[in-house]
Coordinates of C-alpha atoms and ligand atoms in Angstrom, one line a residue:
M22 CA -11.4 -40.8 29.7
C23 CA -10.2 -41.5 26.2
G24 CA -7.3 -44.0 25.7
I25 CA -4.8 -44.3 22.9
V26 CA -2.7 -47.2 21.7
G27 CA -0.5 -47.7 18.7
Y28 CA 1.9 -50.3 17.4
V29 CA 4.4 -50.4 14.6
G30 CA 6.6 -53.5 14.2
S31 CA 6.7 -56.9 12.6
E32 CA 4.1 -58.8 14.7
A33 CA 0.4 -58.8 14.0
A34 CA -0.8 -55.4 15.2
L35 CA -4.4 -56.3 16.1
P36 CA -3.7 -58.5 19.2
V37 CA -1.4 -55.8 20.6
L38 CA -3.9 -53.1 20.0
M39 CA -6.8 -55.2 21.6
A40 CA -4.6 -56.0 24.6
G41 CA -3.7 -52.3 25.0
L42 CA -7.3 -51.2 24.7
T43 CA -8.4 -53.8 27.3
S44 CA -5.9 -52.5 29.7
L45 CA -7.1 -48.9 29.1
T46 CA -10.8 -49.7 29.8
Y47 CA -10.4 -48.9 33.5
R48 CA -10.3 -45.2 32.5
G49 CA -14.0 -45.2 31.6
Y50 CA -15.1 -45.1 28.0
D51 CA -18.2 -45.5 25.8
S52 CA -16.8 -46.7 22.4
A53 CA -13.8 -48.3 20.9
G54 CA -12.1 -48.8 17.6
V55 CA -8.9 -49.8 15.7
A56 CA -7.3 -49.0 12.3
V57 CA -4.7 -51.4 10.9
L58 CA -2.5 -51.0 7.9
D59 CA -2.1 -54.0 5.6
G60 CA 0.3 -52.7 3.0
S61 CA -1.3 -49.7 1.6
T62 CA -4.8 -50.8 2.7
L63 CA -6.2 -48.9 5.7
Q64 CA -8.8 -50.9 7.5
V65 CA -11.0 -49.4 10.3
V66 CA -13.4 -51.1 12.6
K67 CA -15.1 -49.2 15.4
C68 CA -18.3 -49.2 17.4
A69 CA -20.1 -47.7 20.4
G70 CA -20.0 -50.0 23.4
K71 CA -17.3 -52.0 25.1
V72 CA -14.0 -53.4 23.8
A73 CA -15.8 -56.8 23.9
D74 CA -18.3 -55.5 21.3
L75 CA -15.4 -54.4 19.1
A76 CA -13.8 -57.9 19.5
A77 CA -17.1 -59.4 18.5
R78 CA -17.1 -57.4 15.3
L79 CA -13.5 -58.4 14.6
A80 CA -14.1 -62.0 15.3
D81 CA -15.2 -62.9 11.8
S82 CA -12.7 -60.9 9.9
P83 CA -9.6 -60.0 12.0
L84 CA -7.5 -57.3 10.4
S85 CA -4.1 -58.3 9.3
G86 CA -1.1 -56.0 9.2
S87 CA 1.7 -55.0 11.6
T88 CA 1.0 -51.3 12.0
G89 CA -2.1 -49.9 13.7
I90 CA -3.8 -47.5 16.2
G91 CA -6.6 -48.0 18.6
H92 CA -8.8 -45.9 20.9
T93 CA -11.3 -46.0 23.7
R94 CA -13.5 -43.0 23.5
W95 CA -15.2 -41.0 26.3
A96 CA -17.6 -38.7 24.5
T97 CA -17.0 -34.9 24.6
H98 CA -17.9 -33.7 21.0
G99 CA -20.9 -35.8 19.8
E100 CA -22.8 -38.7 21.4
P101 CA -21.3 -42.1 21.8
S102 CA -22.0 -43.8 18.5
D103 CA -20.3 -46.0 15.8
V104 CA -19.6 -43.0 13.6
N105 CA -18.2 -40.9 16.4
A106 CA -15.9 -43.6 17.7
H107 CA -12.2 -43.3 16.8
P108 CA -10.2 -43.8 14.6
H109 CA -11.4 -41.2 12.2
I110 CA -10.4 -41.0 8.5
D111 CA -10.2 -38.2 5.9
T112 CA -12.5 -38.1 2.8
R113 CA -10.5 -40.7 0.8
G114 CA -9.5 -42.9 3.7
D115 CA -5.8 -42.2 3.4
F116 CA -5.1 -41.2 7.0
A117 CA -6.5 -42.4 10.3
V118 CA -6.4 -40.5 13.6
V119 CA -7.0 -41.3 17.3
H120 CA -7.1 -38.4 19.7
N121 CA -7.5 -37.5 23.4
G122 CA -8.4 -34.0 24.5
I123 CA -10.1 -31.1 22.6
F124 CA -9.5 -29.0 19.6
E125 CA -10.9 -25.6 20.7
N126 CA -11.2 -24.1 17.2
S127 CA -13.2 -27.1 15.8
S128 CA -16.2 -25.0 14.8
D129 CA -14.2 -22.8 12.5
L130 CA -12.3 -25.7 11.1
R131 CA -15.4 -27.7 10.4
E132 CA -16.9 -24.9 8.4
R133 CA -13.7 -24.3 6.4
L134 CA -13.1 -28.0 5.7
R135 CA -16.7 -28.5 4.6
A136 CA -16.3 -25.5 2.2
Q137 CA -13.2 -27.1 0.9
G138 CA -15.1 -30.2 -0.1
C139 CA -14.2 -32.6 2.7
L140 CA -16.7 -35.3 3.5
I141 CA -17.2 -34.9 7.3
R142 CA -18.9 -38.0 8.7
S143 CA -18.9 -37.5 12.4
Q144 CA -19.7 -34.8 15.0
T145 CA -16.2 -35.1 16.5
D146 CA -13.4 -32.6 16.5
T147 CA -10.9 -35.5 15.9
E148 CA -12.1 -36.2 12.4
L149 CA -11.1 -32.7 11.3
F150 CA -7.5 -33.5 12.0
A151 CA -7.5 -36.4 9.5
H152 CA -8.9 -34.0 6.8
L153 CA -6.2 -31.4 7.7
V154 CA -3.4 -33.9 7.3
S155 CA -4.9 -35.0 4.0
L156 CA -5.1 -31.4 2.7
H157 CA -1.5 -30.7 3.6
Y158 CA -0.1 -34.0 2.3
R159 CA 2.3 -33.7 -0.6
G160 CA 4.3 -36.9 -0.2
D161 CA 5.9 -36.0 3.2
F162 CA 3.8 -37.5 6.1
E163 CA 5.7 -35.7 8.8
A164 CA 5.4 -32.3 7.1
A165 CA 1.7 -32.8 6.6
V166 CA 1.1 -33.7 10.3
K167 CA 3.2 -30.8 11.4
A168 CA 1.3 -28.4 9.1
A169 CA -2.0 -29.8 10.5
L170 CA -0.8 -29.4 14.0
A171 CA -0.1 -25.7 13.3
E172 CA -3.8 -25.3 12.5
V173 CA -5.3 -26.7 15.7
K174 CA -5.7 -25.0 19.1
G175 CA -6.4 -26.7 22.4
S176 CA -5.0 -29.5 24.5
F177 CA -4.5 -32.9 23.0
A178 CA -2.6 -36.1 22.4
L179 CA -3.0 -37.8 19.0
V180 CA -1.6 -40.5 16.8
V181 CA -1.9 -40.6 13.0
A182 CA -1.4 -43.5 10.6
S183 CA -1.3 -43.3 6.8
R184 CA -1.8 -45.9 4.0
F185 CA 1.0 -44.2 2.1
H186 CA 3.5 -44.9 5.0
P187 CA 2.6 -48.4 6.3
S188 CA 5.6 -48.6 8.7
T189 CA 5.2 -45.2 10.3
L190 CA 3.1 -43.7 13.1
I191 CA 3.2 -40.1 14.1
A192 CA 2.3 -39.0 17.6
A193 CA 1.9 -35.5 19.0
K194 CA 1.0 -34.0 22.3
L195 CA 0.1 -30.5 23.5
D196 CA -0.7 -29.4 27.1
T197 CA -2.3 -31.9 29.5
P198 CA -3.2 -35.3 27.9
P199 CA -0.3 -37.6 28.3
L200 CA 1.4 -39.7 25.6
V201 CA 4.1 -42.3 26.2
I202 CA 6.2 -44.2 23.7
G203 CA 7.2 -47.8 24.5
I204 CA 10.5 -48.9 23.0
G205 CA 10.7 -52.5 21.9
A206 CA 13.2 -54.5 19.9
G207 CA 12.3 -53.9 16.3
E208 CA 8.9 -52.6 17.4
M209 CA 7.5 -49.5 18.9
F210 CA 4.4 -48.8 21.0
V211 CA 2.5 -45.7 21.9
S212 CA -0.1 -45.2 24.6
S213 CA -1.8 -42.7 26.7
D214 CA -1.0 -44.7 29.7
I215 CA 2.3 -46.3 30.9
S216 CA 0.6 -49.2 32.6
S217 CA -0.9 -50.5 29.4
L218 CA 2.7 -50.7 27.9
M219 CA 4.1 -52.9 30.7
R220 CA 3.1 -56.2 29.2
F221 CA 5.2 -55.2 26.1
T222 CA 8.1 -53.2 27.3
K223 CA 9.5 -51.5 30.4
R224 CA 11.4 -48.9 28.4
V225 CA 9.4 -45.7 27.8
V226 CA 9.8 -42.1 26.6
I227 CA 7.3 -39.6 27.8
L228 CA 6.4 -37.0 25.2
E229 CA 6.7 -33.4 26.4
D230 CA 4.4 -30.5 25.6
G231 CA 4.6 -29.4 22.0
E232 CA 6.4 -32.5 20.8
M233 CA 5.8 -34.9 18.0
A234 CA 7.3 -38.4 17.6
V235 CA 7.8 -40.3 14.4
L236 CA 7.7 -44.0 15.1
T237 CA 9.1 -46.7 12.8
P238 CA 9.9 -50.3 13.9
K239 CA 13.5 -49.5 14.6
N240 CA 13.5 -45.9 15.5
V241 CA 11.7 -43.1 17.3
L242 CA 12.5 -39.5 16.4
V243 CA 11.2 -36.7 18.7
D244 CA 10.8 -33.2 17.4
L245 CA 9.0 -30.0 18.4
F246 CA 6.0 -29.1 16.3
R247 CA 5.5 -25.7 17.8
A248 CA 8.0 -23.0 16.8
E249 CA 9.2 -22.1 20.3
P250 CA 11.7 -22.5 21.9
V251 CA 13.9 -24.5 19.4
V252 CA 13.0 -25.1 15.8
G253 CA 13.9 -28.4 14.2
R254 CA 15.4 -30.1 17.2
R255 CA 15.6 -33.8 16.5
R256 CA 16.6 -35.7 19.6
P257 CA 16.9 -39.5 19.3
A258 CA 14.4 -40.9 21.8
N259 CA 17.0 -43.3 23.3
E260 CA 18.6 -40.3 25.0
R261 CA 15.4 -40.0 27.1
V262 CA 14.4 -43.5 27.8
L263 CA 13.1 -44.3 31.3
S264 CA 13.0 -47.7 32.8
V265 CA 9.7 -48.4 34.6
D266 CA 9.7 -51.2 37.1
W267 CA 6.1 -52.2 37.1
P268 CA 4.9 -55.8 36.7
A269 CA 3.6 -56.8 33.3
D270 CA 0.2 -57.6 34.8
I271 CA -0.1 -54.3 36.6
A272 CA -3.4 -53.5 34.8
E273 CA -5.0 -56.8 35.7
R274 CA -7.1 -57.8 38.7
G275 CA -4.9 -60.4 40.3
G276 CA -7.8 -62.7 41.3
Y277 CA -10.0 -60.0 43.0
P278 CA -13.6 -59.6 41.8
H279 CA -12.9 -55.9 41.3
F280 CA -9.9 -53.6 41.1
M281 CA -11.5 -51.4 43.8
L282 CA -11.4 -54.2 46.3
K283 CA -7.8 -55.1 45.3
E284 CA -6.8 -51.5 45.8
I285 CA -8.6 -51.1 49.1
E286 CA -6.6 -54.2 50.3
E287 CA -3.4 -52.8 49.0
Q288 CA -3.5 -49.9 51.3
P289 CA -1.2 -51.2 54.1
R290 CA 1.4 -51.7 51.4
A291 CA 0.7 -48.2 49.8
I292 CA 1.2 -46.6 53.3
R293 CA 4.4 -48.5 54.0
D294 CA 5.8 -47.7 50.5
T295 CA 4.9 -44.0 50.8
L296 CA 6.7 -43.8 54.2
R297 CA 9.7 -46.0 53.2
D298 CA 13.1 -44.4 53.7
R299 CA 11.4 -41.0 54.2
L300 CA 10.3 -41.1 57.9
L301 CA 13.7 -41.5 59.6
E302 CA 14.3 -43.2 63.0
D303 CA 14.7 -39.8 64.7
G304 CA 11.3 -38.6 63.4
R305 CA 12.8 -36.3 60.8
V306 CA 11.7 -36.5 57.2
A307 CA 14.0 -36.9 54.1
I308 CA 12.2 -36.9 50.8
E309 CA 14.2 -38.2 47.8
D310 CA 14.9 -35.5 45.1
F311 CA 12.8 -33.1 47.0
T312 CA 14.3 -29.7 46.3
L313 CA 12.1 -27.3 48.4
A314 CA 14.6 -25.1 50.1
P315 CA 14.5 -24.3 53.8
A316 CA 14.5 -20.6 53.0
T317 CA 11.4 -21.0 50.9
V318 CA 9.7 -22.8 53.7
R319 CA 10.7 -20.1 56.2
R320 CA 9.5 -17.4 53.9
A321 CA 6.0 -19.0 53.4
R322 CA 3.1 -16.9 54.7
R323 CA 0.3 -19.1 53.5
V324 CA -0.3 -22.6 52.2
I325 CA -2.9 -23.2 49.5
F326 CA -4.1 -26.8 48.8
L327 CA -5.3 -27.2 45.2
S328 CA -7.1 -30.3 43.9
C329 CA -10.3 -31.9 42.7
G330 CA -12.7 -34.6 44.0
T331 CA -11.1 -37.0 46.4
A332 CA -7.8 -35.3 46.2
Y333 CA -9.6 -32.1 47.4
H334 CA -10.6 -34.0 50.6
A335 CA -6.9 -34.8 51.2
G336 CA -6.3 -31.0 51.1
L337 CA -9.1 -30.5 53.6
V338 CA -7.4 -32.9 56.0
G339 CA -4.2 -31.1 55.4
Q340 CA -5.8 -27.8 56.5
Y341 CA -6.7 -29.3 59.9
L342 CA -3.1 -30.6 60.3
F343 CA -1.1 -27.6 59.0
E344 CA -2.9 -24.7 60.6
P345 CA -2.3 -25.6 64.3
I346 CA 1.2 -27.1 63.9
L347 CA 2.7 -24.7 61.4
N348 CA 0.8 -21.7 62.6
L349 CA 0.2 -20.6 59.0
P350 CA -3.1 -19.6 57.3
V351 CA -4.2 -22.5 55.1
Q352 CA -6.7 -22.3 52.2
V353 CA -8.2 -25.3 50.5
E354 CA -9.3 -24.7 46.9
I355 CA -11.2 -26.7 44.3
A356 CA -9.0 -26.3 41.3
S357 CA -11.8 -26.1 38.7
E358 CA -13.2 -23.0 40.5
F359 CA -9.9 -21.5 41.6
R360 CA -8.4 -21.3 38.1
Y361 CA -11.2 -19.0 37.0
R362 CA -11.0 -16.7 40.0
Q363 CA -8.7 -13.7 40.3
P364 CA -7.0 -14.9 43.5
V365 CA -4.4 -12.8 45.2
I366 CA -1.3 -14.9 45.0
G367 CA 2.3 -13.9 45.8
L368 CA 5.9 -15.0 46.1
D369 CA 5.3 -16.1 49.7
D370 CA 2.5 -18.5 48.9
L371 CA 3.3 -22.2 49.0
V372 CA 0.8 -24.1 46.9
V373 CA 0.3 -27.8 47.4
A374 CA -1.3 -29.4 44.4
I375 CA -2.6 -32.9 45.0
S376 CA -3.6 -35.3 42.2
Q377 CA -3.4 -39.1 41.9
S378 CA -3.1 -39.0 38.1
G379 CA -1.1 -35.8 37.8
E380 CA -3.2 -35.2 34.7
T381 CA -6.3 -33.5 36.0
A382 CA -6.7 -30.6 33.6
D383 CA -8.2 -28.2 36.2
T384 CA -5.5 -28.9 38.7
V385 CA -2.6 -28.5 36.2
S386 CA -4.1 -25.3 34.8
A387 CA -4.6 -23.8 38.3
V388 CA -1.0 -24.7 39.0
R389 CA 0.2 -22.8 35.9
R390 CA -1.8 -19.8 37.0
V391 CA -0.3 -19.6 40.5
Q392 CA 3.2 -20.1 39.0
E393 CA 2.7 -17.1 36.7
R394 CA 2.0 -15.1 39.9
G395 CA 5.2 -16.3 41.6
A396 CA 4.0 -18.9 44.0
T397 CA 6.0 -22.0 44.7
V398 CA 4.3 -25.3 43.9
V399 CA 4.7 -28.6 45.6
A400 CA 2.9 -31.5 43.8
I401 CA 1.8 -34.6 45.6
T402 CA 1.1 -37.1 42.8
N403 CA 1.1 -40.8 42.2
V404 CA 2.4 -40.9 38.6
I405 CA 6.0 -40.4 37.7
G406 CA 6.3 -38.4 34.5
S407 CA 2.8 -37.0 34.8
T408 CA 2.1 -33.5 33.6
L409 CA 1.8 -32.2 37.2
S410 CA 5.0 -33.8 38.2
R411 CA 6.8 -32.0 35.4
V412 CA 5.1 -28.6 35.8
A413 CA 5.4 -28.4 39.6
D414 CA 8.5 -26.9 41.2
H415 CA 8.9 -29.7 43.7
V416 CA 7.4 -33.2 43.8
L417 CA 6.5 -35.6 46.5
F418 CA 5.4 -38.9 45.0
T419 CA 2.9 -41.1 46.7
R420 CA 3.8 -44.7 46.1
A421 CA 0.4 -46.2 45.9
G422 CA 1.2 -48.0 42.6
P423 CA -1.1 -47.6 39.6
E424 CA -4.7 -47.1 40.6
I425 CA -7.0 -48.7 38.1
A426 CA -10.5 -48.5 39.6
V427 CA -12.2 -45.2 38.8
A428 CA -13.0 -44.5 42.4
S429 CA -9.8 -43.5 44.3
T430 CA -9.0 -45.5 47.4
K431 CA -5.3 -46.4 47.9
A432 CA -4.1 -43.2 46.3
F433 CA -6.2 -41.2 48.8
T434 CA -4.7 -42.9 51.9
A435 CA -1.2 -42.5 50.3
Q436 CA -2.0 -38.8 49.8
L437 CA -3.0 -38.5 53.5
V438 CA 0.4 -40.0 54.4
A439 CA 2.2 -37.7 52.0
V440 CA 0.4 -34.7 53.6
H441 CA 1.8 -35.9 57.0
L442 CA 5.3 -36.2 55.5
L443 CA 5.1 -32.7 54.0
L444 CA 3.8 -31.3 57.3
R445 CA 6.9 -32.8 59.1
Y446 CA 9.2 -31.5 56.4
L447 CA 7.9 -28.0 56.7
A448 CA 7.9 -28.2 60.5
Q449 CA 11.7 -29.0 60.3
Y450 CA 12.3 -25.5 59.0
R451 CA 9.8 -23.4 60.9
P452 CA 9.7 -22.5 64.6
H453 CA 6.9 -24.4 66.4
Q454 CA 6.0 -25.8 69.8
H455 CA 4.8 -29.2 68.8
E456 CA 7.7 -31.5 69.1
K457 CA 5.9 -33.9 71.4
L458 CA 2.9 -34.1 69.1
L459 CA 5.0 -34.7 66.0
Y460 CA 6.9 -37.4 67.9
Q461 CA 3.6 -39.2 68.7
L462 CA 2.4 -38.7 65.2
G463 CA 5.7 -40.3 63.9
L464 CA 5.0 -43.4 66.1
G465 CA 1.5 -43.5 64.8
L466 CA 2.5 -43.2 61.2
R467 CA 4.8 -46.2 61.6
Q468 CA 1.8 -48.2 62.9
L469 CA -0.7 -47.0 60.4
D470 CA -0.3 -50.0 58.0
G471 CA -1.1 -52.4 60.8
V472 CA -4.1 -50.2 61.8
V473 CA -5.5 -50.5 58.2
E474 CA -4.9 -54.3 58.4
Q475 CA -7.2 -54.3 61.5
V476 CA -9.9 -52.4 59.5
L477 CA -9.7 -54.9 56.7
Q478 CA -10.3 -57.7 59.2
R479 CA -13.6 -56.1 60.0
T480 CA -14.9 -56.4 56.5
A481 CA -17.6 -58.9 57.4
T482 CA -19.2 -56.5 59.9
I483 CA -19.0 -53.6 57.4
Q484 CA -20.5 -55.8 54.7
A485 CA -23.4 -56.8 56.9
F486 CA -24.1 -53.1 57.6
A487 CA -23.7 -52.3 53.8
A488 CA -26.5 -54.9 53.1
Q489 CA -28.9 -52.8 55.2
L490 CA -27.7 -49.5 53.9
A491 CA -28.1 -50.7 50.3
S492 CA -31.9 -50.4 50.4
H493 CA -31.8 -46.7 51.2
E494 CA -32.0 -44.0 48.6
D495 CA -30.7 -41.1 50.6
V496 CA -27.8 -41.1 53.1
Y497 CA -26.3 -38.2 55.1
F498 CA -22.8 -38.3 56.4
I499 CA -21.9 -36.0 59.3
G500 CA -18.8 -35.3 61.2
R501 CA -16.8 -32.5 62.9
N502 CA -13.1 -31.5 62.7
L503 CA -11.1 -34.2 60.9
D504 CA -14.1 -36.3 60.7
E505 CA -15.7 -33.8 58.4
P506 CA -13.5 -34.2 55.3
I507 CA -13.8 -37.9 55.7
A508 CA -17.6 -37.7 55.9
R509 CA -17.3 -35.9 52.5
E510 CA -15.0 -38.6 51.1
G511 CA -17.3 -41.4 52.5
S512 CA -20.3 -39.7 50.8
L513 CA -18.5 -39.3 47.5
K514 CA -17.4 -42.9 47.5
L515 CA -20.9 -44.1 48.3
K516 CA -22.6 -42.1 45.5
E517 CA -19.9 -43.0 42.9
I518 CA -20.0 -46.8 43.6
S519 CA -23.6 -47.5 44.6
Y520 CA -25.5 -44.6 43.0
I521 CA -27.2 -43.9 46.3
H522 CA -27.9 -40.2 46.8
S523 CA -25.7 -39.0 49.6
E524 CA -24.5 -35.8 51.1
A525 CA -22.0 -34.8 53.7
Y526 CA -22.2 -32.0 56.2
P527 CA -20.3 -30.6 59.1
A528 CA -22.5 -32.0 61.9
G529 CA -23.1 -28.6 63.4
E530 CA -24.5 -27.3 60.1
L531 CA -27.4 -29.7 59.8
K532 CA -29.7 -27.6 62.0
H533 CA -29.1 -24.6 59.6
G534 CA -31.3 -26.2 57.0
T535 CA -30.7 -29.8 56.1
L536 CA -32.4 -31.2 59.2
A537 CA -35.6 -30.4 57.3
L538 CA -34.9 -33.4 55.1
L539 CA -34.7 -35.9 57.8
S540 CA -37.7 -38.1 58.4
P541 CA -38.2 -41.4 60.2
G542 CA -35.8 -44.0 58.8
T543 CA -33.5 -41.6 56.9
A544 CA -30.0 -43.0 57.0
V545 CA -27.4 -41.0 58.8
I546 CA -23.8 -42.0 59.2
A547 CA -22.2 -40.0 62.0
L548 CA -18.4 -40.0 62.3
A549 CA -17.5 -39.6 66.0
T550 CA -13.8 -40.3 66.3
Q551 CA -12.4 -36.9 67.3
S552 CA -11.9 -36.9 71.0
D553 CA -11.8 -33.1 71.5
I554 CA -15.2 -32.6 69.9
Y555 CA -16.8 -35.9 70.8
E556 CA -19.4 -34.6 73.2
K557 CA -20.6 -32.0 70.7
M558 CA -20.9 -34.8 68.2
V559 CA -23.0 -36.8 70.6
S560 CA -25.4 -33.8 70.8
N561 CA -25.6 -33.6 67.0
I562 CA -26.4 -37.3 66.9
Q563 CA -29.2 -36.8 69.5
E564 CA -30.7 -34.0 67.3
V565 CA -30.8 -36.5 64.4
L566 CA -32.2 -39.3 66.6
A567 CA -35.0 -37.0 67.8
R568 CA -36.1 -36.9 64.1
K569 CA -36.2 -40.7 64.2
A570 CA -33.4 -41.0 61.6
W571 CA -31.6 -44.4 61.3
V572 CA -28.2 -43.5 62.7
T573 CA -25.0 -45.5 62.6
A574 CA -22.0 -44.0 64.3
L575 CA -18.3 -44.6 63.4
V576 CA -16.6 -44.7 66.8
P577 CA -13.3 -45.8 68.3
E578 CA -13.4 -49.4 69.5
D579 CA -13.2 -48.5 73.2
E580 CA -16.2 -46.0 73.0
S581 CA -19.5 -47.4 74.3
E582 CA -21.6 -44.3 75.1
L583 CA -23.5 -44.2 71.8
E584 CA -24.2 -47.9 71.8
A585 CA -25.7 -47.5 75.3
M586 CA -28.0 -44.8 73.7
G587 CA -29.2 -47.4 71.3
V588 CA -27.2 -46.1 68.3
G589 CA -25.8 -48.7 65.9
T590 CA -22.0 -48.5 65.7
L591 CA -19.2 -49.3 63.3
R592 CA -16.0 -49.6 65.3
V593 CA -12.6 -48.3 64.1
P594 CA -9.2 -48.8 65.8
R595 CA -8.3 -46.1 68.3
V596 CA -5.5 -43.9 67.0
N597 CA -4.3 -40.4 67.5
D598 CA -7.1 -38.0 66.3
L599 CA -4.9 -36.6 63.6
L600 CA -4.4 -40.0 62.1
A601 CA -8.0 -41.1 62.4
P602 CA -8.9 -40.1 58.8
V603 CA -7.0 -43.2 57.6
P604 CA -8.8 -46.0 59.4
N605 CA -12.1 -44.1 59.0
V606 CA -11.8 -43.7 55.3
V607 CA -10.9 -47.3 54.8
T608 CA -14.0 -48.3 56.7
L609 CA -16.1 -46.0 54.5
Q610 CA -14.5 -47.3 51.3
L611 CA -15.4 -50.9 52.2
L612 CA -18.9 -49.7 53.0
A613 CA -19.3 -48.0 49.6
Y614 CA -17.8 -51.0 47.9
H615 CA -20.2 -53.6 49.5
C616 CA -23.2 -51.3 49.0
G617 CA -22.3 -51.1 45.3
V618 CA -21.9 -54.9 45.1
A619 CA -25.2 -55.4 46.9
R620 CA -26.9 -53.1 44.4
G621 CA -25.3 -54.8 41.4
C622 CA -23.4 -51.7 40.3
E623 CA -20.5 -51.6 37.9
I624 CA -17.8 -51.1 40.6
D625 CA -14.6 -50.3 38.7
Q626 CA -16.2 -48.1 36.0
P627 CA -19.1 -46.2 37.5
R628 CA -21.4 -44.8 34.9
N629 CA -20.5 -41.4 33.5
L630 CA -17.2 -41.3 35.2
A631 CA -13.6 -41.4 34.0
K632 CA -10.4 -42.1 35.9
S633 CA -8.3 -39.3 34.6
V634 CA -10.2 -36.1 33.9
T635 CA -8.1 -34.4 31.2
V636 CA -10.9 -32.1 30.0
E637 CA -12.1 -29.0 31.9
Ligands
F6R25 C1 -13.2 -40.1 43.2 C2 -12.1 -39.7 42.3 C3 -12.0 -38.3 41.8 C4 -10.6 -37.8 41.7 C5 -10.6 -36.5 40.9 C6 -9.2 -35.9 40.9 O1 -13.1 -41.4 43.6 O2 -11.2 -40.5 42.1 O3 -12.8 -37.4 42.5 O4 -10.1 -37.7 42.9 O5 -11.0 -36.7 39.6 O6 -8.3 -36.8 40.2 P1 -6.7 -36.8 40.4 O7 -6.4 -37.1 41.8 O8 -6.2 -37.7 39.4 O9 -6.4 -35.3 40.1

């Protein structure tokens, strides 16, 4: 997804912008560009392709100047091309703009601006903003940007530079795309992503919805650009400075060939951190700053999990855990569909929104809809200061650390742990008969990091299996009960990372249609780790074997029945069934990773995908 950087100070801007852009590339992008002000000269260089292509263009004539903006673009309006890359300028080249998100009224604006004589060079909606600022400019940069902001609708974050004001940048944000200001000494930074600021400063201000910020080397002034609720508020940014304790090289790979592998291997730590100081000795749960009142928990008549992609699979796992223990109806909803339905929502609904980034537009919008109807929203998210964390009524942070690879791994296992913590928190305030089970699960949670370490030690076996799987073009994942959402997650990981076509089904569902696709040699990965339903799973595997499919089963290490039947197996540590999703998914993450490597795929930035999906 698009990334923004900006710098105003006394150092050369270009190296700062290029370092910022490089650390944003993990988000997925198709073009990049910079604009640097050298006195009153505005210089723009941009191109389709990678940041390395941009660096090559700049190699011969680096831009001098100590104010600038940069961008990595992920195409929404107009194909990836040099002309559509950001920054965009107005007709005379007085103003340059970088922008994430969408202006919804761009068609009307385009026609009007053309009629007014503007030279529109690109197919983007972003360029229109540069023209609007130029048309409104009467010597007051801030007033011109504010007037332009009054004319655009949609959801966006943007930064504007002007050759008339070489020591000023103006940033603005509406709705979901994030924008963060980094406070330095005699220099200011702006970025769409906190992690890209960490090599420059740990002191940040997160822009709120409807705010604009005027950045000069020594000062940042934050103001509202929309009339409501307070007009003309000017709060010095230093009243809102947060200190972020992330290492400077947080966005770097630390010696691993890929971020994805680094993040897979960080899972024991992510699990430990997410549990730390929260799962108490006596098995009770205490979540810092968690304000969900016991009365609200007792009043709940239904739980609704809301999320997208991998985070949706965490919700599916939650359903299998919450229903039997809390004795509450549980719904699991894909946010991008749910937000356009007319769901019946009420005051007694407890909505659990799960999102690694906390910026997924569909999830945030769905949350706003349920809040309008009176539901209470608990967010499970990995990013402090993210939109979801600010919109939700109560927040439980996963502590996976920044996730850079596009494919989610450690954030997912941290989400599973957070779902367990939330389950225990809710169980504290509701009558139930599952003390013993919760006690056992508490013990299991404490050992989960070690269990994941054991899975990581099996990498060589998983890699050898991946080498065989890599030559297949179709793979089916099947599972039952808590193995079913993990079959889905394993399948999603495989398709994202290796581009192998893959599908996941509840094992009992195959015979209702999909079995027709199995032919001799078709690869099937059968998850058989749920003891209650194990025998049923064996029957499903036999159905598949009868069609001469190439079956590999994921089984607990002490299970040998399937092997005796001649089925290839991948062994996972034996844990309580309700915790099995964790070792199972780590196994499947490694499988997808090694398949992707074997097929020569771009692991950290799979084609067509973006890390943070801030468009609908
Ligand atoms: C897949 C993946 C995506 C995300 C989805 C939601 O590996 O990462 O499916 O899970 O885009 O993102 P968040 O969790 O940021 O809301």
